[in-house]
GROMACS .gro file of C-alpha atoms in nm:
model
  445
    1UNK     CA    1  13.401   6.661  10.650
    2UNK     CA    2  13.578   6.357  10.794
    3UNK     CA    3  13.363   6.048  10.823
    4UNK     CA    4  13.287   5.972  11.188
    5UNK     CA    5  13.309   5.612  11.303
    6UNK     CA    6  13.294   5.448  11.644
    7UNK     CA    7  13.514   5.170  11.776
    8UNK     CA    8  13.328   4.892  11.960
    9UNK     CA    9  13.494   4.790  12.287
   10UNK     CA   10  13.240   4.549  12.433
   11UNK     CA   11  12.942   4.328  12.353
   12UNK     CA   12  12.672   4.264  12.613
   13UNK     CA   13  12.600   3.895  12.683
   14UNK     CA   14  12.279   3.766  12.526
   15UNK     CA   15  12.244   4.074  12.308
   16UNK     CA   16  12.156   4.106  11.940
   17UNK     CA   17  12.516   4.200  11.866
   18UNK     CA   18  12.637   3.882  12.039
   19UNK     CA   19  12.406   3.668  11.827
   20UNK     CA   20  12.533   3.839  11.512
   21UNK     CA   21  12.894   3.770  11.619
   22UNK     CA   22  12.989   4.138  11.620
   23UNK     CA   23  13.311   4.162  11.822
   24UNK     CA   24  13.518   4.412  12.021
   25UNK     CA   25  13.754   4.588  11.783
   26UNK     CA   26  13.489   4.615  11.511
   27UNK     CA   27  13.384   4.964  11.403
   28UNK     CA   28  13.030   5.099  11.368
   29UNK     CA   29  13.011   5.277  11.031
   30UNK     CA   30  12.642   5.367  11.005
   31UNK     CA   31  12.288   5.287  11.115
   32UNK     CA   32  12.008   5.315  10.858
   33UNK     CA   33  12.258   5.481  10.621
   34UNK     CA   34  12.305   5.761  10.875
   35UNK     CA   35  12.648   5.861  11.000
   36UNK     CA   36  12.629   5.861  11.381
   37UNK     CA   37  12.748   6.185  11.538
   38UNK     CA   38  12.707   6.090  11.902
   39UNK     CA   39  12.515   5.871  12.148
   40UNK     CA   40  12.187   6.052  12.080
   41UNK     CA   41  12.203   5.994  11.706
   42UNK     CA   42  12.277   5.631  11.782
   43UNK     CA   43  11.981   5.575  12.015
   44UNK     CA   44  11.748   5.777  11.795
   45UNK     CA   45  11.827   5.552  11.498
   46UNK     CA   46  11.785   5.241  11.713
   47UNK     CA   47  11.423   5.335  11.783
   48UNK     CA   48  11.310   5.138  11.482
   49UNK     CA   49  11.198   4.777  11.440
   50UNK     CA   50  11.397   4.731  11.118
   51UNK     CA   51  11.759   4.841  11.102
   52UNK     CA   52  12.042   4.836  10.853
   53UNK     CA   53  12.374   4.841  11.038
   54UNK     CA   54  12.715   4.858  10.871
   55UNK     CA   55  13.012   4.720  11.066
   56UNK     CA   56  13.374   4.729  10.952
   57UNK     CA   57  13.597   4.442  11.061
   58UNK     CA   58  13.964   4.489  11.159
   59UNK     CA   59  14.073   4.364  10.813
   60UNK     CA   60  13.879   4.649  10.650
   61UNK     CA   61  13.590   4.439  10.522
   62UNK     CA   62  13.247   4.597  10.577
   63UNK     CA   63  12.950   4.382  10.674
   64UNK     CA   64  12.590   4.499  10.638
   65UNK     CA   65  12.336   4.358  10.882
   66UNK     CA   66  11.961   4.375  10.834
   67UNK     CA   67  11.808   4.351  11.179
   68UNK     CA   68  11.449   4.300  11.290
   69UNK     CA   69  11.390   4.368  11.658
   70UNK     CA   70  11.147   4.504  11.913
   71UNK     CA   71  11.119   4.882  11.913
   72UNK     CA   72  11.281   4.929  12.254
   73UNK     CA   73  11.556   4.666  12.216
   74UNK     CA   74  11.919   4.776  12.222
   75UNK     CA   75  12.188   4.612  12.008
   76UNK     CA   76  12.418   4.554  12.303
   77UNK     CA   77  12.718   4.749  12.173
   78UNK     CA   78  12.961   4.929  12.404
   79UNK     CA   79  13.189   5.200  12.265
   80UNK     CA   80  13.532   5.340  12.336
   81UNK     CA   81  13.371   5.669  12.438
   82UNK     CA   82  13.033   5.650  12.611
   83UNK     CA   83  12.929   5.983  12.461
   84UNK     CA   84  13.051   5.869  12.117
   85UNK     CA   85  13.197   6.218  12.074
   86UNK     CA   86  13.439   6.463  12.236
   87UNK     CA   87  13.319   6.633  12.552
   88UNK     CA   88  13.236   7.000  12.511
   89UNK     CA   89  13.425   7.226  12.746
   90UNK     CA   90  13.291   7.544  12.900
   91UNK     CA   91  13.353   7.873  12.720
   92UNK     CA   92  13.266   8.088  13.024
   93UNK     CA   93  13.474   8.233  13.306
   94UNK     CA   94  13.211   8.239  13.579
   95UNK     CA   95  13.296   8.458  13.878
   96UNK     CA   96  13.204   8.170  14.113
   97UNK     CA   97  13.357   7.879  13.917
   98UNK     CA   98  13.477   7.613  14.160
   99UNK     CA   99  13.736   7.474  13.920
  100UNK     CA  100  13.910   7.812  13.906
  101UNK     CA  101  13.944   7.780  14.285
  102UNK     CA  102  14.125   7.445  14.273
  103UNK     CA  103  14.483   7.418  14.398
  104UNK     CA  104  14.755   7.310  14.154
  105UNK     CA  105  14.886   6.955  14.137
  106UNK     CA  106  14.560   6.759  14.136
  107UNK     CA  107  14.467   6.502  13.872
  108UNK     CA  108  14.402   6.649  13.528
  109UNK     CA  109  14.038   6.546  13.503
  110UNK     CA  110  13.946   6.770  13.798
  111UNK     CA  111  14.038   7.079  13.596
  112UNK     CA  112  13.811   7.001  13.300
  113UNK     CA  113  13.510   7.234  13.275
  114UNK     CA  114  13.223   7.062  13.096
  115UNK     CA  115  12.924   7.249  12.958
  116UNK     CA  116  12.766   6.977  12.748
  117UNK     CA  117  12.388   6.945  12.720
  118UNK     CA  118  12.429   6.575  12.641
  119UNK     CA  119  12.577   6.526  12.989
  120UNK     CA  120  12.285   6.724  13.128
  121UNK     CA  121  12.052   6.460  12.986
  122UNK     CA  122  12.272   6.159  13.066
  123UNK     CA  123  12.419   6.251  13.404
  124UNK     CA  124  12.216   6.545  13.534
  125UNK     CA  125  12.492   6.804  13.487
  126UNK     CA  126  12.390   7.169  13.481
  127UNK     CA  127  12.478   7.365  13.166
  128UNK     CA  128  12.471   7.734  13.070
  129UNK     CA  129  12.346   7.694  12.707
  130UNK     CA  130  12.616   7.938  12.592
  131UNK     CA  131  12.787   7.692  12.356
  132UNK     CA  132  12.468   7.556  12.198
  133UNK     CA  133  12.429   7.618  11.826
  134UNK     CA  134  12.095   7.627  11.643
  135UNK     CA  135  12.152   7.271  11.523
  136UNK     CA  136  12.200   7.158  11.884
  137UNK     CA  137  11.868   7.313  11.988
  138UNK     CA  138  11.696   7.142  11.696
  139UNK     CA  139  11.843   6.804  11.795
  140UNK     CA  140  11.724   6.843  12.155
  141UNK     CA  141  11.375   6.924  12.030
  142UNK     CA  142  11.374   6.650  11.764
  143UNK     CA  143  11.505   6.379  11.998
  144UNK     CA  144  11.295   6.515  12.289
  145UNK     CA  145  11.596   6.506  12.522
  146UNK     CA  146  11.481   6.581  12.873
  147UNK     CA  147  11.527   6.698  13.132
  148UNK     CA  148  11.780   6.968  13.044
  149UNK     CA  149  11.933   7.111  13.362
  150UNK     CA  150  12.020   7.478  13.319
  151UNK     CA  151  12.255   7.698  13.520
  152UNK     CA  152  12.048   8.014  13.496
  153UNK     CA  153  12.223   8.228  13.764
  154UNK     CA  154  12.011   8.531  13.675
  155UNK     CA  155  11.740   8.634  13.431
  156UNK     CA  156  11.898   8.979  13.402
  157UNK     CA  157  12.074   8.941  13.067
  158UNK     CA  158  12.335   9.211  13.130
  159UNK     CA  159  12.416   9.071  13.474
  160UNK     CA  160  12.440   8.717  13.334
  161UNK     CA  161  12.705   8.836  13.086
  162UNK     CA  162  12.900   8.978  13.380
  163UNK     CA  163  12.865   8.669  13.599
  164UNK     CA  164  12.965   8.428  13.323
  165UNK     CA  165  13.224   8.663  13.170
  166UNK     CA  166  13.070   8.589  12.831
  167UNK     CA  167  12.911   8.860  12.617
  168UNK     CA  168  12.674   8.601  12.465
  169UNK     CA  169  12.548   8.469  12.801
  170UNK     CA  170  12.243   8.696  12.804
  171UNK     CA  171  12.131   8.596  12.455
  172UNK     CA  172  12.168   8.230  12.554
  173UNK     CA  173  11.857   8.267  12.771
  174UNK     CA  174  11.656   8.288  12.450
  175UNK     CA  175  11.744   7.922  12.390
  176UNK     CA  176  11.563   7.839  12.712
  177UNK     CA  177  11.252   8.002  12.564
  178UNK     CA  178  11.290   7.781  12.254
  179UNK     CA  179  11.300   7.471  12.474
  180UNK     CA  180  10.996   7.590  12.667
  181UNK     CA  181  10.797   7.648  12.349
  182UNK     CA  182  10.887   7.295  12.233
  183UNK     CA  183  10.766   7.146  12.562
  184UNK     CA  184  11.110   7.025  12.672
  185UNK     CA  185  11.127   6.954  13.045
  186UNK     CA  186  11.387   7.162  13.231
  187UNK     CA  187  11.526   7.221  13.579
  188UNK     CA  188  11.699   7.543  13.679
  189UNK     CA  189  11.975   7.639  13.917
  190UNK     CA  190  12.087   7.972  14.058
  191UNK     CA  191  12.430   7.987  14.219
  192UNK     CA  192  12.386   8.280  14.453
  193UNK     CA  193  12.671   8.529  14.493
  194UNK     CA  194  12.653   8.785  14.771
  195UNK     CA  195  12.595   9.137  14.643
  196UNK     CA  196  12.565   9.019  14.283
  197UNK     CA  197  12.251   8.818  14.199
  198UNK     CA  198  12.084   8.806  14.541
  199UNK     CA  199  11.815   9.031  14.693
  200UNK     CA  200  11.606   9.210  14.432
  201UNK     CA  201  11.791   9.033  14.150
  202UNK     CA  202  11.699   8.693  14.294
  203UNK     CA  203  11.339   8.801  14.337
  204UNK     CA  204  11.331   8.917  13.973
  205UNK     CA  205  11.487   8.591  13.845
  206UNK     CA  206  11.240   8.371  14.031
  207UNK     CA  207  10.949   8.580  13.905
  208UNK     CA  208  11.070   8.550  13.546
  209UNK     CA  209  11.130   8.177  13.573
  210UNK     CA  210  10.779   8.105  13.700
  211UNK     CA  211  10.677   8.203  13.347
  212UNK     CA  212  10.841   7.883  13.226
  213UNK     CA  213  10.613   7.658  13.428
  214UNK     CA  214  10.504   7.383  13.381
  215UNK     CA  215  10.799   7.282  13.158
  216UNK     CA  216  11.050   7.429  13.405
  217UNK     CA  217  10.987   7.170  13.674
  218UNK     CA  218  11.202   7.310  13.953
  219UNK     CA  219  11.452   7.577  14.050
  220UNK     CA  220  11.721   7.545  14.315
  221UNK     CA  221  11.912   7.826  14.483
  222UNK     CA  222  12.255   7.727  14.614
  223UNK     CA  223  12.530   7.942  14.769
  224UNK     CA  224  12.853   7.982  14.573
  225UNK     CA  225  13.124   7.752  14.708
  226UNK     CA  226  13.427   7.961  14.808
  227UNK     CA  227  13.763   7.792  14.862
  228UNK     CA  228  14.078   7.956  14.999
  229UNK     CA  229  14.231   7.957  14.651
  230UNK     CA  230  14.073   8.277  14.517
  231UNK     CA  231  14.374   8.498  14.454
  232UNK     CA  232  14.311   8.713  14.148
  233UNK     CA  233  13.945   8.608  14.120
  234UNK     CA  234  13.628   8.814  14.163
  235UNK     CA  235  13.602   8.929  14.528
  236UNK     CA  236  13.314   8.718  14.660
  237UNK     CA  237  13.227   8.691  15.028
  238UNK     CA  238  13.031   8.424  15.221
  239UNK     CA  239  12.675   8.489  15.334
  240UNK     CA  240  12.612   8.568  15.701
  241UNK     CA  241  12.349   8.400  15.918
  242UNK     CA  242  12.114   8.696  15.877
  243UNK     CA  243  12.164   8.707  15.499
  244UNK     CA  244  12.092   8.333  15.473
  245UNK     CA  245  11.768   8.390  15.664
  246UNK     CA  246  11.675   8.662  15.413
  247UNK     CA  247  11.733   8.418  15.125
  248UNK     CA  248  11.515   8.155  15.290
  249UNK     CA  249  11.241   8.409  15.361
  250UNK     CA  250  11.233   8.519  14.997
  251UNK     CA  251  11.225   8.159  14.870
  252UNK     CA  252  10.952   8.055  15.112
  253UNK     CA  253  10.744   8.349  14.997
  254UNK     CA  254  10.772   8.234  14.637
  255UNK     CA  255  10.698   7.876  14.739
  256UNK     CA  256  10.369   7.993  14.890
  257UNK     CA  257  10.283   8.188  14.574
  258UNK     CA  258  10.376   7.903  14.341
  259UNK     CA  259  10.183   7.648  14.543
  260UNK     CA  260   9.870   7.863  14.528
  261UNK     CA  261   9.899   7.940  14.157
  262UNK     CA  262  10.063   7.629  14.010
  263UNK     CA  263  10.030   7.352  14.270
  264UNK     CA  264  10.407   7.318  14.315
  265UNK     CA  265  10.666   7.478  14.543
  266UNK     CA  266  10.887   7.517  14.233
  267UNK     CA  267  11.180   7.702  14.395
  268UNK     CA  268  11.392   7.540  14.666
  269UNK     CA  269  11.674   7.645  14.897
  270UNK     CA  270  11.962   7.400  14.924
  271UNK     CA  271  12.036   7.250  15.265
  272UNK     CA  272  12.331   7.485  15.331
  273UNK     CA  273  12.099   7.785  15.371
  274UNK     CA  274  11.911   7.628  15.663
  275UNK     CA  275  12.229   7.532  15.843
  276UNK     CA  276  12.383   7.873  15.789
  277UNK     CA  277  12.067   8.045  15.912
  278UNK     CA  278  12.038   7.797  16.203
  279UNK     CA  279  11.684   7.707  16.100
  280UNK     CA  280  11.500   7.376  16.096
  281UNK     CA  281  11.481   7.183  15.771
  282UNK     CA  282  11.143   7.197  15.595
  283UNK     CA  283  10.921   6.885  15.600
  284UNK     CA  284  10.948   6.639  15.313
  285UNK     CA  285  10.627   6.772  15.155
  286UNK     CA  286  10.810   7.096  15.074
  287UNK     CA  287  11.051   6.927  14.833
  288UNK     CA  288  10.805   6.820  14.562
  289UNK     CA  289  10.937   6.464  14.554
  290UNK     CA  290  11.304   6.566  14.597
  291UNK     CA  291  11.339   6.663  14.232
  292UNK     CA  292  11.675   6.836  14.298
  293UNK     CA  293  11.819   6.593  14.549
  294UNK     CA  294  12.155   6.559  14.371
  295UNK     CA  295  12.190   6.936  14.387
  296UNK     CA  296  12.188   6.930  14.767
  297UNK     CA  297  11.818   7.017  14.801
  298UNK     CA  298  11.648   6.805  15.067
  299UNK     CA  299  11.932   6.557  15.104
  300UNK     CA  300  11.949   6.598  15.482
  301UNK     CA  301  11.572   6.586  15.526
  302UNK     CA  302  11.552   6.262  15.328
  303UNK     CA  303  11.843   6.113  15.525
  304UNK     CA  304  11.675   6.194  15.857
  305UNK     CA  305  11.338   6.057  15.752
  306UNK     CA  306  11.480   5.736  15.602
  307UNK     CA  307  11.696   5.667  15.907
  308UNK     CA  308  11.411   5.723  16.148
  309UNK     CA  309  11.183   5.504  15.943
  310UNK     CA  310  11.438   5.222  15.963
  311UNK     CA  311  11.489   5.284  16.333
  312UNK     CA  312  11.113   5.280  16.392
  313UNK     CA  313  11.089   4.931  16.249
  314UNK     CA  314  11.333   4.800  16.511
  315UNK     CA  315  11.104   4.719  16.804
  316UNK     CA  316  11.320   4.482  17.006
  317UNK     CA  317  11.637   4.543  17.208
  318UNK     CA  318  11.953   4.368  17.087
  319UNK     CA  319  12.154   4.145  17.314
  320UNK     CA  320  12.499   4.146  17.168
  321UNK     CA  321  12.858   4.238  17.236
  322UNK     CA  322  12.912   4.613  17.291
  323UNK     CA  323  13.046   4.790  16.983
  324UNK     CA  324  13.206   5.123  16.907
  325UNK     CA  325  13.158   5.280  16.566
  326UNK     CA  326  13.285   5.610  16.423
  327UNK     CA  327  13.140   5.821  16.144
  328UNK     CA  328  13.330   6.093  15.957
  329UNK     CA  329  13.146   6.345  15.743
  330UNK     CA  330  13.150   6.709  15.639
  331UNK     CA  331  13.079   6.988  15.883
  332UNK     CA  332  12.746   7.052  15.707
  333UNK     CA  333  12.593   6.714  15.786
  334UNK     CA  334  12.773   6.642  16.115
  335UNK     CA  335  12.511   6.792  16.353
  336UNK     CA  336  12.235   6.590  16.186
  337UNK     CA  337  12.437   6.268  16.191
  338UNK     CA  338  12.510   6.324  16.562
  339UNK     CA  339  12.138   6.358  16.626
  340UNK     CA  340  12.074   6.027  16.449
  341UNK     CA  341  12.362   5.861  16.635
  342UNK     CA  342  12.204   5.958  16.967
  343UNK     CA  343  11.870   5.812  16.859
  344UNK     CA  344  12.046   5.492  16.754
  345UNK     CA  345  12.225   5.461  17.089
  346UNK     CA  346  11.898   5.504  17.279
  347UNK     CA  347  11.762   5.198  17.101
  348UNK     CA  348  12.094   5.012  17.114
  349UNK     CA  349  12.241   5.108  17.455
  350UNK     CA  350  12.529   4.858  17.421
  351UNK     CA  351  12.667   5.057  17.129
  352UNK     CA  352  12.867   5.377  17.113
  353UNK     CA  353  12.860   5.590  16.798
  354UNK     CA  354  13.088   5.891  16.770
  355UNK     CA  355  13.058   6.140  16.486
  356UNK     CA  356  13.345   6.350  16.358
  357UNK     CA  357  13.278   6.661  16.153
  358UNK     CA  358  13.587   6.693  15.934
  359UNK     CA  359  13.708   7.047  15.880
  360UNK     CA  360  13.806   7.110  15.517
  361UNK     CA  361  14.162   7.237  15.551
  362UNK     CA  362  14.243   7.142  15.191
  363UNK     CA  363  13.991   7.377  15.024
  364UNK     CA  364  13.920   7.601  15.323
  365UNK     CA  365  13.670   7.604  15.608
  366UNK     CA  366  13.397   7.765  15.395
  367UNK     CA  367  13.362   7.433  15.213
  368UNK     CA  368  13.150   7.215  15.442
  369UNK     CA  369  12.999   6.941  15.223
  370UNK     CA  370  13.125   6.583  15.259
  371UNK     CA  371  13.174   6.536  14.885
  372UNK     CA  372  13.468   6.780  14.881
  373UNK     CA  373  13.663   6.630  15.170
  374UNK     CA  374  14.003   6.480  15.100
  375UNK     CA  375  14.160   6.168  15.241
  376UNK     CA  376  14.445   6.366  15.391
  377UNK     CA  377  14.211   6.589  15.595
  378UNK     CA  378  14.031   6.281  15.729
  379UNK     CA  379  14.361   6.120  15.821
  380UNK     CA  380  14.511   6.427  15.990
  381UNK     CA  381  14.202   6.490  16.203
  382UNK     CA  382  14.139   6.128  16.302
  383UNK     CA  383  14.492   5.993  16.352
  384UNK     CA  384  14.558   5.882  16.708
  385UNK     CA  385  14.189   5.863  16.797
  386UNK     CA  386  14.014   5.551  16.918
  387UNK     CA  387  13.781   5.490  16.622
  388UNK     CA  388  13.641   5.165  16.755
  389UNK     CA  389  13.547   4.866  16.545
  390UNK     CA  390  13.502   5.052  16.216
  391UNK     CA  391  13.485   5.392  16.052
  392UNK     CA  392  13.188   5.478  15.832
  393UNK     CA  393  13.240   5.718  15.540
  394UNK     CA  394  12.977   5.851  15.294
  395UNK     CA  395  13.016   5.735  14.934
  396UNK     CA  396  13.010   6.098  14.813
  397UNK     CA  397  13.372   6.124  14.927
  398UNK     CA  398  13.492   5.895  14.651
  399UNK     CA  399  13.545   5.921  14.279
  400UNK     CA  400  13.250   5.758  14.103
  401UNK     CA  401  13.292   5.382  14.078
  402UNK     CA  402  13.629   5.382  14.254
  403UNK     CA  403  13.770   5.383  14.607
  404UNK     CA  404  13.974   5.700  14.557
  405UNK     CA  405  13.941   6.036  14.734
  406UNK     CA  406  13.974   6.375  14.561
  407UNK     CA  407  14.344   6.393  14.652
  408UNK     CA  408  14.405   6.042  14.507
  409UNK     CA  409  14.447   5.879  14.849
  410UNK     CA  410  14.275   5.539  14.837
  411UNK     CA  411  14.041   5.383  15.091
  412UNK     CA  412  14.297   5.106  15.143
  413UNK     CA  413  14.572   5.359  15.218
  414UNK     CA  414  14.352   5.544  15.466
  415UNK     CA  415  14.254   5.215  15.630
  416UNK     CA  416  14.619   5.120  15.678
  417UNK     CA  417  14.711   5.466  15.803
  418UNK     CA  418  14.431   5.476  16.063
  419UNK     CA  419  14.443   5.104  16.141
  420UNK     CA  420  14.065   5.066  16.132
  421UNK     CA  421  13.811   4.889  15.916
  422UNK     CA  422  13.646   5.137  15.677
  423UNK     CA  423  13.290   5.093  15.553
  424UNK     CA  424  13.160   5.307  15.265
  425UNK     CA  425  12.794   5.396  15.314
  426UNK     CA  426  12.549   5.490  15.040
  427UNK     CA  427  12.373   5.826  15.073
  428UNK     CA  428  12.047   5.709  15.227
  429UNK     CA  429  11.919   5.659  15.577
  430UNK     CA  430  11.849   5.287  15.553
  431UNK     CA  431  12.207   5.212  15.454
  432UNK     CA  432  12.341   5.426  15.736
  433UNK     CA  433  12.121   5.243  15.985
  434UNK     CA  434  12.230   4.900  15.864
  435UNK     CA  435  12.597   5.006  15.857
  436UNK     CA  436  12.571   5.096  16.226
  437UNK     CA  437  12.448   4.749  16.316
  438UNK     CA  438  12.738   4.527  16.413
  439UNK     CA  439  12.768   4.170  16.286
  440UNK     CA  440  12.774   4.072  16.652
  441UNK     CA  441  12.422   4.209  16.696
  442UNK     CA  442  12.106   4.032  16.605
  443UNK     CA  443  11.905   4.298  16.423
  444UNK     CA  444  11.561   4.346  16.583
  445UNK     CA  445  11.285   4.164  16.403
   0.00000   0.00000   0.00000
């Protein structure tokens, strides 16, 4: 087996590595005489007060460092690959896979299907467990990696094989039992497909998953995202208003049961279900601390509550120059943002806030979330309009850490095309409130 080594690309200022004069370009050979497989091996070995670290210099000379440190202290090394290993791709062909519904010609990274439990721990990704080997399960248990976010889809093993197009997908559920028995914290997700894993199948899956409490902390139910690029794929259809109401009714019934028996709501419907069913969002107490916020569960409720809290602290009328501000977002959130805009204008009558729900022509109108809008759809639907002093856009539109939309249009290019100042707003109500306040206004004390 080839010896695995890791190239160092950066040293954090003031770190142990900086004091030891370890430099970018050096290579980490081992820690405590252990060959490091990935980032988890690395951090597990660092959880000692006395370390032996071997570093190889560019000239081939190996230096051994004996280090005494506090238990929780990091060495301050940055590596060429943050995972310190290759990313594991998905071995399934899920009938609802969004990547299979992508149009051709987009950047290569958008077509990569990850199914890596290490990313579940590091970034919150949901994984199917189908590519986990016994050694991987043992490492999760040994290192106590948690939470592990699991794409369950169904607890019917035969149906899971069908949905994931993987004959081992049913057996993979046994790995979830291993994690439960080891006390590893988990979260679950069910991507609901009409006529496949809904109705009685959904009821069965929720019932089975309550048996994993308390280590299974939460379960979300989200509708499958269906783009217009589904030629040759499994024939899925969108849920109707009545069907969405049925899903909500079933989930609320289980929430009542789980609250009585376990003191938690446990299972949650994502925001799309309430909009599709034309029902009010549940109160914040129903979300158990927003444990699945990044999965679209309670995001709109939290946004509304945070915005109104910020608005409620503004108890004086501004006396500034009138302003006009525009907001562009997905069709899902647009009605809620319009409601907040009206509340803002009642407090700030000199201002005018207009909200544009952007139709997703690129992926198809069934896709309504802001995070899947493209720059070109925003441009085409806003060009020629009077957008006022500035245009506010949610940060979920952009590639992480960059000012680039899904279609590679940049914020600067969109700004020039629309001839308006663009402000990127973080996904919380306080930031939206402050972004609406013009520099020409004195914010109420």
